């Protein structure tokens, strides 16, 4: 059985927790939360259908979250923080 991207992220989060890698665990939890929220949105739009996301959709969530963080860094730098 082929593992999808979400499963790989969940496995990485478990490993990070076991290895006490706080920063990595925090990032992975953030991604899993964003993916979960997008699944809920998708399920609502589908009228209660499947909320499962494809790997491409998950990659779009990851890119979106990365862009948000990069934009925040730029804004904080311009704001002198």
PDB file of N, CA and C in Angstrom:
ATOM      1  N   UNK A   1       0.834  -1.183   0.000  1.00  0.00           N
ATOM      2  CA  UNK A   1       0.000   0.000   0.000  1.00  0.00           C
ATOM      3  C   UNK A   1       0.879   1.247   0.000  1.00  0.00           C
ATOM      4  N   UNK A   2       0.555   2.163  -0.854  1.00  0.00           N
ATOM      5  CA  UNK A   2       1.327   3.392  -0.992  1.00  0.00           C
ATOM      6  C   UNK A   2       0.920   4.376   0.105  1.00  0.00           C
ATOM      7  N   UNK A   3       1.920   4.940   0.769  1.00  0.00           N
ATOM      8  CA  UNK A   3       1.609   5.921   1.811  1.00  0.00           C
ATOM      9  C   UNK A   3       1.515   7.300   1.182  1.00  0.00           C
ATOM     10  N   UNK A   4       0.551   8.052   1.644  1.00  0.00           N
ATOM     11  CA  UNK A   4       0.398   9.388   1.086  1.00  0.00           C
ATOM     12  C   UNK A   4       1.209  10.393   1.903  1.00  0.00           C
ATOM     13  N   UNK A   5       1.211  11.597   1.441  1.00  0.00           N
ATOM     14  CA  UNK A   5       2.019  12.654   2.047  1.00  0.00           C
ATOM     15  C   UNK A   5       1.579  12.957   3.477  1.00  0.00           C
ATOM     16  N   UNK A   6       0.275  12.949   3.714  1.00  0.00           N
ATOM     17  CA  UNK A   6      -0.220  13.234   5.065  1.00  0.00           C
ATOM     18  C   UNK A   6       0.285  12.181   6.047  1.00  0.00           C
ATOM     19  N   UNK A   7       0.274  10.927   5.649  1.00  0.00           N
ATOM     20  CA  UNK A   7       0.768   9.847   6.501  1.00  0.00           C
ATOM     21  C   UNK A   7       2.249  10.024   6.792  1.00  0.00           C
ATOM     22  N   UNK A   8       3.000  10.439   5.801  1.00  0.00           N
ATOM     23  CA  UNK A   8       4.434  10.664   6.000  1.00  0.00           C
ATOM     24  C   UNK A   8       4.676  11.798   6.988  1.00  0.00           C
ATOM     25  N   UNK A   9       3.870  12.852   6.907  1.00  0.00           N
ATOM     26  CA  UNK A   9       4.013  13.975   7.837  1.00  0.00           C
ATOM     27  C   UNK A   9       3.648  13.531   9.252  1.00  0.00           C
ATOM     28  N   UNK A  10       2.582  12.732   9.378  1.00  0.00           N
ATOM     29  CA  UNK A  10       2.190  12.213  10.699  1.00  0.00           C
ATOM     30  C   UNK A  10       3.291  11.332  11.280  1.00  0.00           C
ATOM     31  N   UNK A  11       3.899  10.491  10.460  1.00  0.00           N
ATOM     32  CA  UNK A  11       4.993   9.636  10.926  1.00  0.00           C
ATOM     33  C   UNK A  11       6.195  10.468  11.361  1.00  0.00           C
ATOM     34  N   UNK A  12       6.499  11.506  10.592  1.00  0.00           N
ATOM     35  CA  UNK A  12       7.613  12.386  10.942  1.00  0.00           C
ATOM     36  C   UNK A  12       7.333  13.104  12.262  1.00  0.00           C
ATOM     37  N   UNK A  13       6.092  13.479  12.493  1.00  0.00           N
ATOM     38  CA  UNK A  13       5.719  14.138  13.752  1.00  0.00           C
ATOM     39  C   UNK A  13       5.907  13.182  14.933  1.00  0.00           C
ATOM     40  N   UNK A  14       5.526  11.923  14.741  1.00  0.00           N
ATOM     41  CA  UNK A  14       5.728  10.935  15.805  1.00  0.00           C
ATOM     42  C   UNK A  14       7.212  10.760  16.118  1.00  0.00           C
ATOM     43  N   UNK A  15       8.029  10.689  15.059  1.00  0.00           N
ATOM     44  CA  UNK A  15       9.478  10.544  15.265  1.00  0.00           C
ATOM     45  C   UNK A  15      10.049  11.767  15.973  1.00  0.00           C
ATOM     46  N   UNK A  16       9.590  12.953  15.576  1.00  0.00           N
ATOM     47  CA  UNK A  16      10.073  14.184  16.203  1.00  0.00           C
ATOM     48  C   UNK A  16       9.704  14.213  17.681  1.00  0.00           C
ATOM     49  N   UNK A  17       8.505  13.711  17.993  1.00  0.00           N
ATOM     50  CA  UNK A  17       8.079  13.679  19.389  1.00  0.00           C
ATOM     51  C   UNK A  17       8.957  12.724  20.190  1.00  0.00           C
ATOM     52  N   UNK A  18       9.215  11.550  19.633  1.00  0.00           N
ATOM     53  CA  UNK A  18      10.048  10.558  20.317  1.00  0.00           C
ATOM     54  C   UNK A  18      11.480  11.065  20.513  1.00  0.00           C
ATOM     55  N   UNK A  19      11.979  11.798  19.513  1.00  0.00           N
ATOM     56  CA  UNK A  19      13.355  12.296  19.565  1.00  0.00           C
ATOM     57  C   UNK A  19      13.469  13.657  20.249  1.00  0.00           C
ATOM     58  N   UNK A  20      12.349  14.158  20.758  1.00  0.00           N
ATOM     59  CA  UNK A  20      12.308  15.440  21.476  1.00  0.00           C
ATOM     60  C   UNK A  20      12.837  16.605  20.627  1.00  0.00           C
ATOM     61  N   UNK A  21      12.402  16.622  19.377  1.00  0.00           N
ATOM     62  CA  UNK A  21      12.764  17.691  18.457  1.00  0.00           C
ATOM     63  C   UNK A  21      11.612  18.693  18.433  1.00  0.00           C
ATOM     64  N   UNK A  22      11.652  19.627  19.371  1.00  0.00           N
ATOM     65  CA  UNK A  22      10.545  20.544  19.589  1.00  0.00           C
ATOM     66  C   UNK A  22      10.191  21.414  18.406  1.00  0.00           C
ATOM     67  N   UNK A  23      11.181  22.031  17.785  1.00  0.00           N
ATOM     68  CA  UNK A  23      10.909  22.931  16.669  1.00  0.00           C
ATOM     69  C   UNK A  23      10.315  22.172  15.487  1.00  0.00           C
ATOM     70  N   UNK A  24      10.900  21.044  15.145  1.00  0.00           N
ATOM     71  CA  UNK A  24      10.388  20.231  14.036  1.00  0.00           C
ATOM     72  C   UNK A  24       8.967  19.762  14.335  1.00  0.00           C
ATOM     73  N   UNK A  25       8.730  19.320  15.549  1.00  0.00           N
ATOM     74  CA  UNK A  25       7.396  18.872  15.939  1.00  0.00           C
ATOM     75  C   UNK A  25       6.391  20.017  15.814  1.00  0.00           C
ATOM     76  N   UNK A  26       6.780  21.198  16.218  1.00  0.00           N
ATOM     77  CA  UNK A  26       5.907  22.363  16.124  1.00  0.00           C
ATOM     78  C   UNK A  26       5.528  22.658  14.674  1.00  0.00           C
ATOM     79  N   UNK A  27       6.513  22.613  13.793  1.00  0.00           N
ATOM     80  CA  UNK A  27       6.264  22.862  12.366  1.00  0.00           C
ATOM     81  C   UNK A  27       5.347  21.794  11.777  1.00  0.00           C
ATOM     82  N   UNK A  28       5.599  20.550  12.111  1.00  0.00           N
ATOM     83  CA  UNK A  28       4.780  19.459  11.572  1.00  0.00           C
ATOM     84  C   UNK A  28       3.344  19.527  12.097  1.00  0.00           C
ATOM     85  N   UNK A  29       3.194  19.896  13.361  1.00  0.00           N
ATOM     86  CA  UNK A  29       1.844  20.051  13.907  1.00  0.00           C
ATOM     87  C   UNK A  29       1.115  21.187  13.212  1.00  0.00           C
ATOM     88  N   UNK A  30       1.826  22.266  12.930  1.00  0.00           N
ATOM     89  CA  UNK A  30       1.229  23.389  12.216  1.00  0.00           C
ATOM     90  C   UNK A  30       0.730  22.938  10.847  1.00  0.00           C
ATOM     91  N   UNK A  31       1.551  22.168  10.144  1.00  0.00           N
ATOM     92  CA  UNK A  31       1.148  21.656   8.831  1.00  0.00           C
ATOM     93  C   UNK A  31      -0.052  20.717   8.932  1.00  0.00           C
ATOM     94  N   UNK A  32      -0.022  19.827   9.903  1.00  0.00           N
ATOM     95  CA  UNK A  32      -1.134  18.889  10.054  1.00  0.00           C
ATOM     96  C   UNK A  32      -2.433  19.617  10.380  1.00  0.00           C
ATOM     97  N   UNK A  33      -2.345  20.668  11.169  1.00  0.00           N
ATOM     98  CA  UNK A  33      -3.532  21.461  11.479  1.00  0.00           C
ATOM     99  C   UNK A  33      -4.058  22.158  10.232  1.00  0.00           C
ATOM    100  N   UNK A  34      -3.165  22.720   9.435  1.00  0.00           N
ATOM    101  CA  UNK A  34      -3.584  23.389   8.195  1.00  0.00           C
ATOM    102  C   UNK A  34      -4.219  22.382   7.236  1.00  0.00           C
ATOM    103  N   UNK A  35      -3.641  21.199   7.140  1.00  0.00           N
ATOM    104  CA  UNK A  35      -4.200  20.151   6.275  1.00  0.00           C
ATOM    105  C   UNK A  35      -5.577  19.738   6.782  1.00  0.00           C
ATOM    106  N   UNK A  36      -5.692  19.545   8.082  1.00  0.00           N
ATOM    107  CA  UNK A  36      -6.974  19.155   8.675  1.00  0.00           C
ATOM    108  C   UNK A  36      -8.049  20.218   8.408  1.00  0.00           C
ATOM    109  N   UNK A  37      -7.687  21.478   8.576  1.00  0.00           N
ATOM    110  CA  UNK A  37      -8.639  22.563   8.321  1.00  0.00           C
ATOM    111  C   UNK A  37      -9.083  22.584   6.862  1.00  0.00           C
ATOM    112  N   UNK A  38      -8.150  22.350   5.948  1.00  0.00           N
ATOM    113  CA  UNK A  38      -8.491  22.324   4.523  1.00  0.00           C
ATOM    114  C   UNK A  38      -9.395  21.130   4.213  1.00  0.00           C
ATOM    115  N   UNK A  39      -9.153  19.988   4.891  1.00  0.00           N
ATOM    116  CA  UNK A  39     -10.026  18.827   4.697  1.00  0.00           C
ATOM    117  C   UNK A  39     -11.457  19.139   5.146  1.00  0.00           C
ATOM    118  N   UNK A  40     -11.583  19.857   6.250  1.00  0.00           N
ATOM    119  CA  UNK A  40     -12.908  20.241   6.739  1.00  0.00           C
ATOM    120  C   UNK A  40     -13.602  21.149   5.727  1.00  0.00           C
ATOM    121  N   UNK A  41     -12.854  22.112   5.189  1.00  0.00           N
ATOM    122  CA  UNK A  41     -13.416  23.002   4.165  1.00  0.00           C
ATOM    123  C   UNK A  41     -13.869  22.200   2.949  1.00  0.00           C
ATOM    124  N   UNK A  42     -13.039  21.265   2.534  1.00  0.00           N
ATOM    125  CA  UNK A  42     -13.347  20.451   1.359  1.00  0.00           C
ATOM    126  C   UNK A  42     -14.590  19.604   1.604  1.00  0.00           C
ATOM    127  N   UNK A  43     -14.689  19.037   2.796  1.00  0.00           N
ATOM    128  CA  UNK A  43     -15.842  18.212   3.136  1.00  0.00           C
ATOM    129  C   UNK A  43     -17.116  19.055   3.141  1.00  0.00           C
ATOM    130  N   UNK A  44     -17.035  20.262   3.655  1.00  0.00           N
ATOM    131  CA  UNK A  44     -18.200  21.152   3.696  1.00  0.00           C
ATOM    132  C   UNK A  44     -18.644  21.526   2.283  1.00  0.00           C
ATOM    133  N   UNK A  45     -17.685  21.788   1.406  1.00  0.00           N
ATOM    134  CA  UNK A  45     -18.012  22.133   0.024  1.00  0.00           C
ATOM    135  C   UNK A  45     -18.600  20.949  -0.726  1.00  0.00           C
ATOM    136  N   UNK A  46     -18.175  19.738  -0.346  1.00  0.00           N
ATOM    137  CA  UNK A  46     -18.657  18.534  -1.022  1.00  0.00           C
ATOM    138  C   UNK A  46     -20.006  18.081  -0.467  1.00  0.00           C
ATOM    139  N   UNK A  47     -20.537  18.833   0.484  1.00  0.00           N
ATOM    140  CA  UNK A  47     -21.831  18.475   1.054  1.00  0.00           C
ATOM    141  C   UNK A  47     -21.780  17.241   1.923  1.00  0.00           C
ATOM    142  N   UNK A  48     -20.705  17.119   2.707  1.00  0.00           N
ATOM    143  CA  UNK A  48     -20.585  15.979   3.602  1.00  0.00           C
ATOM    144  C   UNK A  48     -19.886  14.786   2.985  1.00  0.00           C
ATOM    145  N   UNK A  49     -19.368  14.957   1.795  1.00  0.00           N
ATOM    146  CA  UNK A  49     -18.649  13.866   1.135  1.00  0.00           C
ATOM    147  C   UNK A  49     -17.278  13.655   1.743  1.00  0.00           C
ATOM    148  N   UNK A  50     -16.433  13.011   1.016  1.00  0.00           N
ATOM    149  CA  UNK A  50     -15.088  12.702   1.487  1.00  0.00           C
ATOM    150  C   UNK A  50     -14.243  13.965   1.593  1.00  0.00           C
ATOM    151  N   UNK A  51     -13.528  14.086   2.684  1.00  0.00           N
ATOM    152  CA  UNK A  51     -12.638  15.220   2.878  1.00  0.00           C
ATOM    153  C   UNK A  51     -11.197  14.869   2.585  1.00  0.00           C
ATOM    154  N   UNK A  52     -10.965  13.646   2.104  1.00  0.00           N
ATOM    155  CA  UNK A  52      -9.599  13.213   1.801  1.00  0.00           C
ATOM    156  C   UNK A  52      -8.968  14.109   0.751  1.00  0.00           C
ATOM    157  N   UNK A  53      -7.709  14.421   0.983  1.00  0.00           N
ATOM    158  CA  UNK A  53      -6.991  15.285   0.060  1.00  0.00           C
ATOM    159  C   UNK A  53      -5.948  14.487  -0.697  1.00  0.00           C
ATOM    160  N   UNK A  54      -5.691  14.906  -1.924  1.00  0.00           N
ATOM    161  CA  UNK A  54      -4.635  14.281  -2.716  1.00  0.00           C
ATOM    162  C   UNK A  54      -3.291  14.866  -2.289  1.00  0.00           C
ATOM    163  N   UNK A  55      -2.215  14.200  -2.690  1.00  0.00           N
ATOM    164  CA  UNK A  55      -0.882  14.713  -2.378  1.00  0.00           C
ATOM    165  C   UNK A  55      -0.666  16.096  -2.990  1.00  0.00           C
ATOM    166  N   UNK A  56      -1.246  16.333  -4.161  1.00  0.00           N
ATOM    167  CA  UNK A  56      -1.095  17.642  -4.814  1.00  0.00           C
ATOM    168  C   UNK A  56      -1.770  18.729  -3.987  1.00  0.00           C
ATOM    169  N   UNK A  57      -2.945  18.418  -3.440  1.00  0.00           N
ATOM    170  CA  UNK A  57      -3.646  19.387  -2.597  1.00  0.00           C
ATOM    171  C   UNK A  57      -2.873  19.652  -1.303  1.00  0.00           C
ATOM    172  N   UNK A  58      -2.284  18.604  -0.749  1.00  0.00           N
ATOM    173  CA  UNK A  58      -1.483  18.758   0.465  1.00  0.00           C
ATOM    174  C   UNK A  58      -0.254  19.615   0.173  1.00  0.00           C
ATOM    175  N   UNK A  59       0.378  19.392  -0.977  1.00  0.00           N
ATOM    176  CA  UNK A  59       1.532  20.226  -1.357  1.00  0.00           C
ATOM    177  C   UNK A  59       1.117  21.688  -1.505  1.00  0.00           C
ATOM    178  N   UNK A  60      -0.083  21.931  -2.015  1.00  0.00           N
ATOM    179  CA  UNK A  60      -0.578  23.303  -2.139  1.00  0.00           C
ATOM    180  C   UNK A  60      -0.729  23.933  -0.761  1.00  0.00           C
ATOM    181  N   UNK A  61      -1.196  23.165   0.218  1.00  0.00           N
ATOM    182  CA  UNK A  61      -1.320  23.666   1.588  1.00  0.00           C
ATOM    183  C   UNK A  61       0.063  23.994   2.145  1.00  0.00           C
ATOM    184  N   UNK A  62       1.024  23.119   1.915  1.00  0.00           N
ATOM    185  CA  UNK A  62       2.388  23.336   2.410  1.00  0.00           C
ATOM    186  C   UNK A  62       2.986  24.597   1.787  1.00  0.00           C
ATOM    187  N   UNK A  63       2.803  24.759   0.473  1.00  0.00           N
ATOM    188  CA  UNK A  63       3.311  25.963  -0.198  1.00  0.00           C
ATOM    189  C   UNK A  63       2.650  27.220   0.357  1.00  0.00           C
ATOM    190  N   UNK A  64       1.361  27.134   0.593  1.00  0.00           N
ATOM    191  CA  UNK A  64       0.618  28.275   1.129  1.00  0.00           C
ATOM    192  C   UNK A  64       1.120  28.659   2.521  1.00  0.00           C
ATOM    193  N   UNK A  65       1.315  27.668   3.366  1.00  0.00           N
ATOM    194  CA  UNK A  65       1.795  27.935   4.724  1.00  0.00           C
ATOM    195  C   UNK A  65       3.220  28.502   4.699  1.00  0.00           C
ATOM    196  N   UNK A  66       4.061  27.979   3.815  1.00  0.00           N
ATOM    197  CA  UNK A  66       5.433  28.495   3.691  1.00  0.00           C
ATOM    198  C   UNK A  66       5.415  29.951   3.228  1.00  0.00           C
ATOM    199  N   UNK A  67       4.548  30.257   2.271  1.00  0.00           N
ATOM    200  CA  UNK A  67       4.440  31.628   1.769  1.00  0.00           C
ATOM    201  C   UNK A  67       3.980  32.572   2.874  1.00  0.00           C
ATOM    202  N   UNK A  68       3.025  32.136   3.683  1.00  0.00           N
ATOM    203  CA  UNK A  68       2.547  32.965   4.796  1.00  0.00           C
ATOM    204  C   UNK A  68       3.699  33.307   5.732  1.00  0.00           C
ATOM    205  N   UNK A  69       4.522  32.317   6.039  1.00  0.00           N
ATOM    206  CA  UNK A  69       5.640  32.540   6.972  1.00  0.00           C
ATOM    207  C   UNK A  69       6.691  33.455   6.359  1.00  0.00           C
ATOM    208  N   UNK A  70       6.993  33.268   5.065  1.00  0.00           N
ATOM    209  CA  UNK A  70       7.968  34.134   4.393  1.00  0.00           C
ATOM    210  C   UNK A  70       7.473  35.565   4.349  1.00  0.00           C
ATOM    211  N   UNK A  71       6.187  35.756   4.046  1.00  0.00           N
ATOM    212  CA  UNK A  71       5.606  37.095   4.015  1.00  0.00           C
ATOM    213  C   UNK A  71       5.652  37.736   5.397  1.00  0.00           C
ATOM    214  N   UNK A  72       5.395  36.957   6.433  1.00  0.00           N
ATOM    215  CA  UNK A  72       5.440  37.485   7.796  1.00  0.00           C
ATOM    216  C   UNK A  72       6.847  37.927   8.161  1.00  0.00           C
ATOM    217  N   UNK A  73       7.842  37.155   7.737  1.00  0.00           N
ATOM    218  CA  UNK A  73       9.237  37.521   8.011  1.00  0.00           C
ATOM    219  C   UNK A  73       9.562  38.864   7.374  1.00  0.00           C
ATOM    220  N   UNK A  74       9.144  39.044   6.126  1.00  0.00           N
ATOM    221  CA  UNK A  74       9.394  40.302   5.424  1.00  0.00           C
ATOM    222  C   UNK A  74       8.704  41.452   6.144  1.00  0.00           C
ATOM    223  N   UNK A  75       7.451  41.260   6.531  1.00  0.00           N
ATOM    224  CA  UNK A  75       6.702  42.324   7.205  1.00  0.00           C
ATOM    225  C   UNK A  75       7.322  42.676   8.558  1.00  0.00           C
ATOM    226  N   UNK A  76       7.719  41.675   9.316  1.00  0.00           N
ATOM    227  CA  UNK A  76       8.338  41.948  10.613  1.00  0.00           C
ATOM    228  C   UNK A  76       9.686  42.648  10.442  1.00  0.00           C
ATOM    229  N   UNK A  77      10.423  42.273   9.408  1.00  0.00           N
ATOM    230  CA  UNK A  77      11.718  42.915   9.148  1.00  0.00           C
ATOM    231  C   UNK A  77      11.505  44.379   8.766  1.00  0.00           C
ATOM    232  N   UNK A  78      10.522  44.646   7.912  1.00  0.00           N
ATOM    233  CA  UNK A  78      10.229  46.025   7.526  1.00  0.00           C
ATOM    234  C   UNK A  78       9.707  46.832   8.714  1.00  0.00           C
ATOM    235  N   UNK A  79       9.069  46.160   9.641  1.00  0.00           N
ATOM    236  CA  UNK A  79       8.525  46.844  10.815  1.00  0.00           C
ATOM    237  C   UNK A  79       9.555  47.034  11.914  1.00  0.00           C
ATOM    238  N   UNK A  80      10.758  46.556  11.677  1.00  0.00           N
ATOM    239  CA  UNK A  80      11.836  46.731  12.651  1.00  0.00           C
ATOM    240  C   UNK A  80      11.755  45.765  13.825  1.00  0.00           C
ATOM    241  N   UNK A  81      11.106  44.666  13.630  1.00  0.00           N
ATOM    242  CA  UNK A  81      10.985  43.687  14.722  1.00  0.00           C
ATOM    243  C   UNK A  81      11.987  42.578  14.561  1.00  0.00           C
TER     244      UNK A  81
END
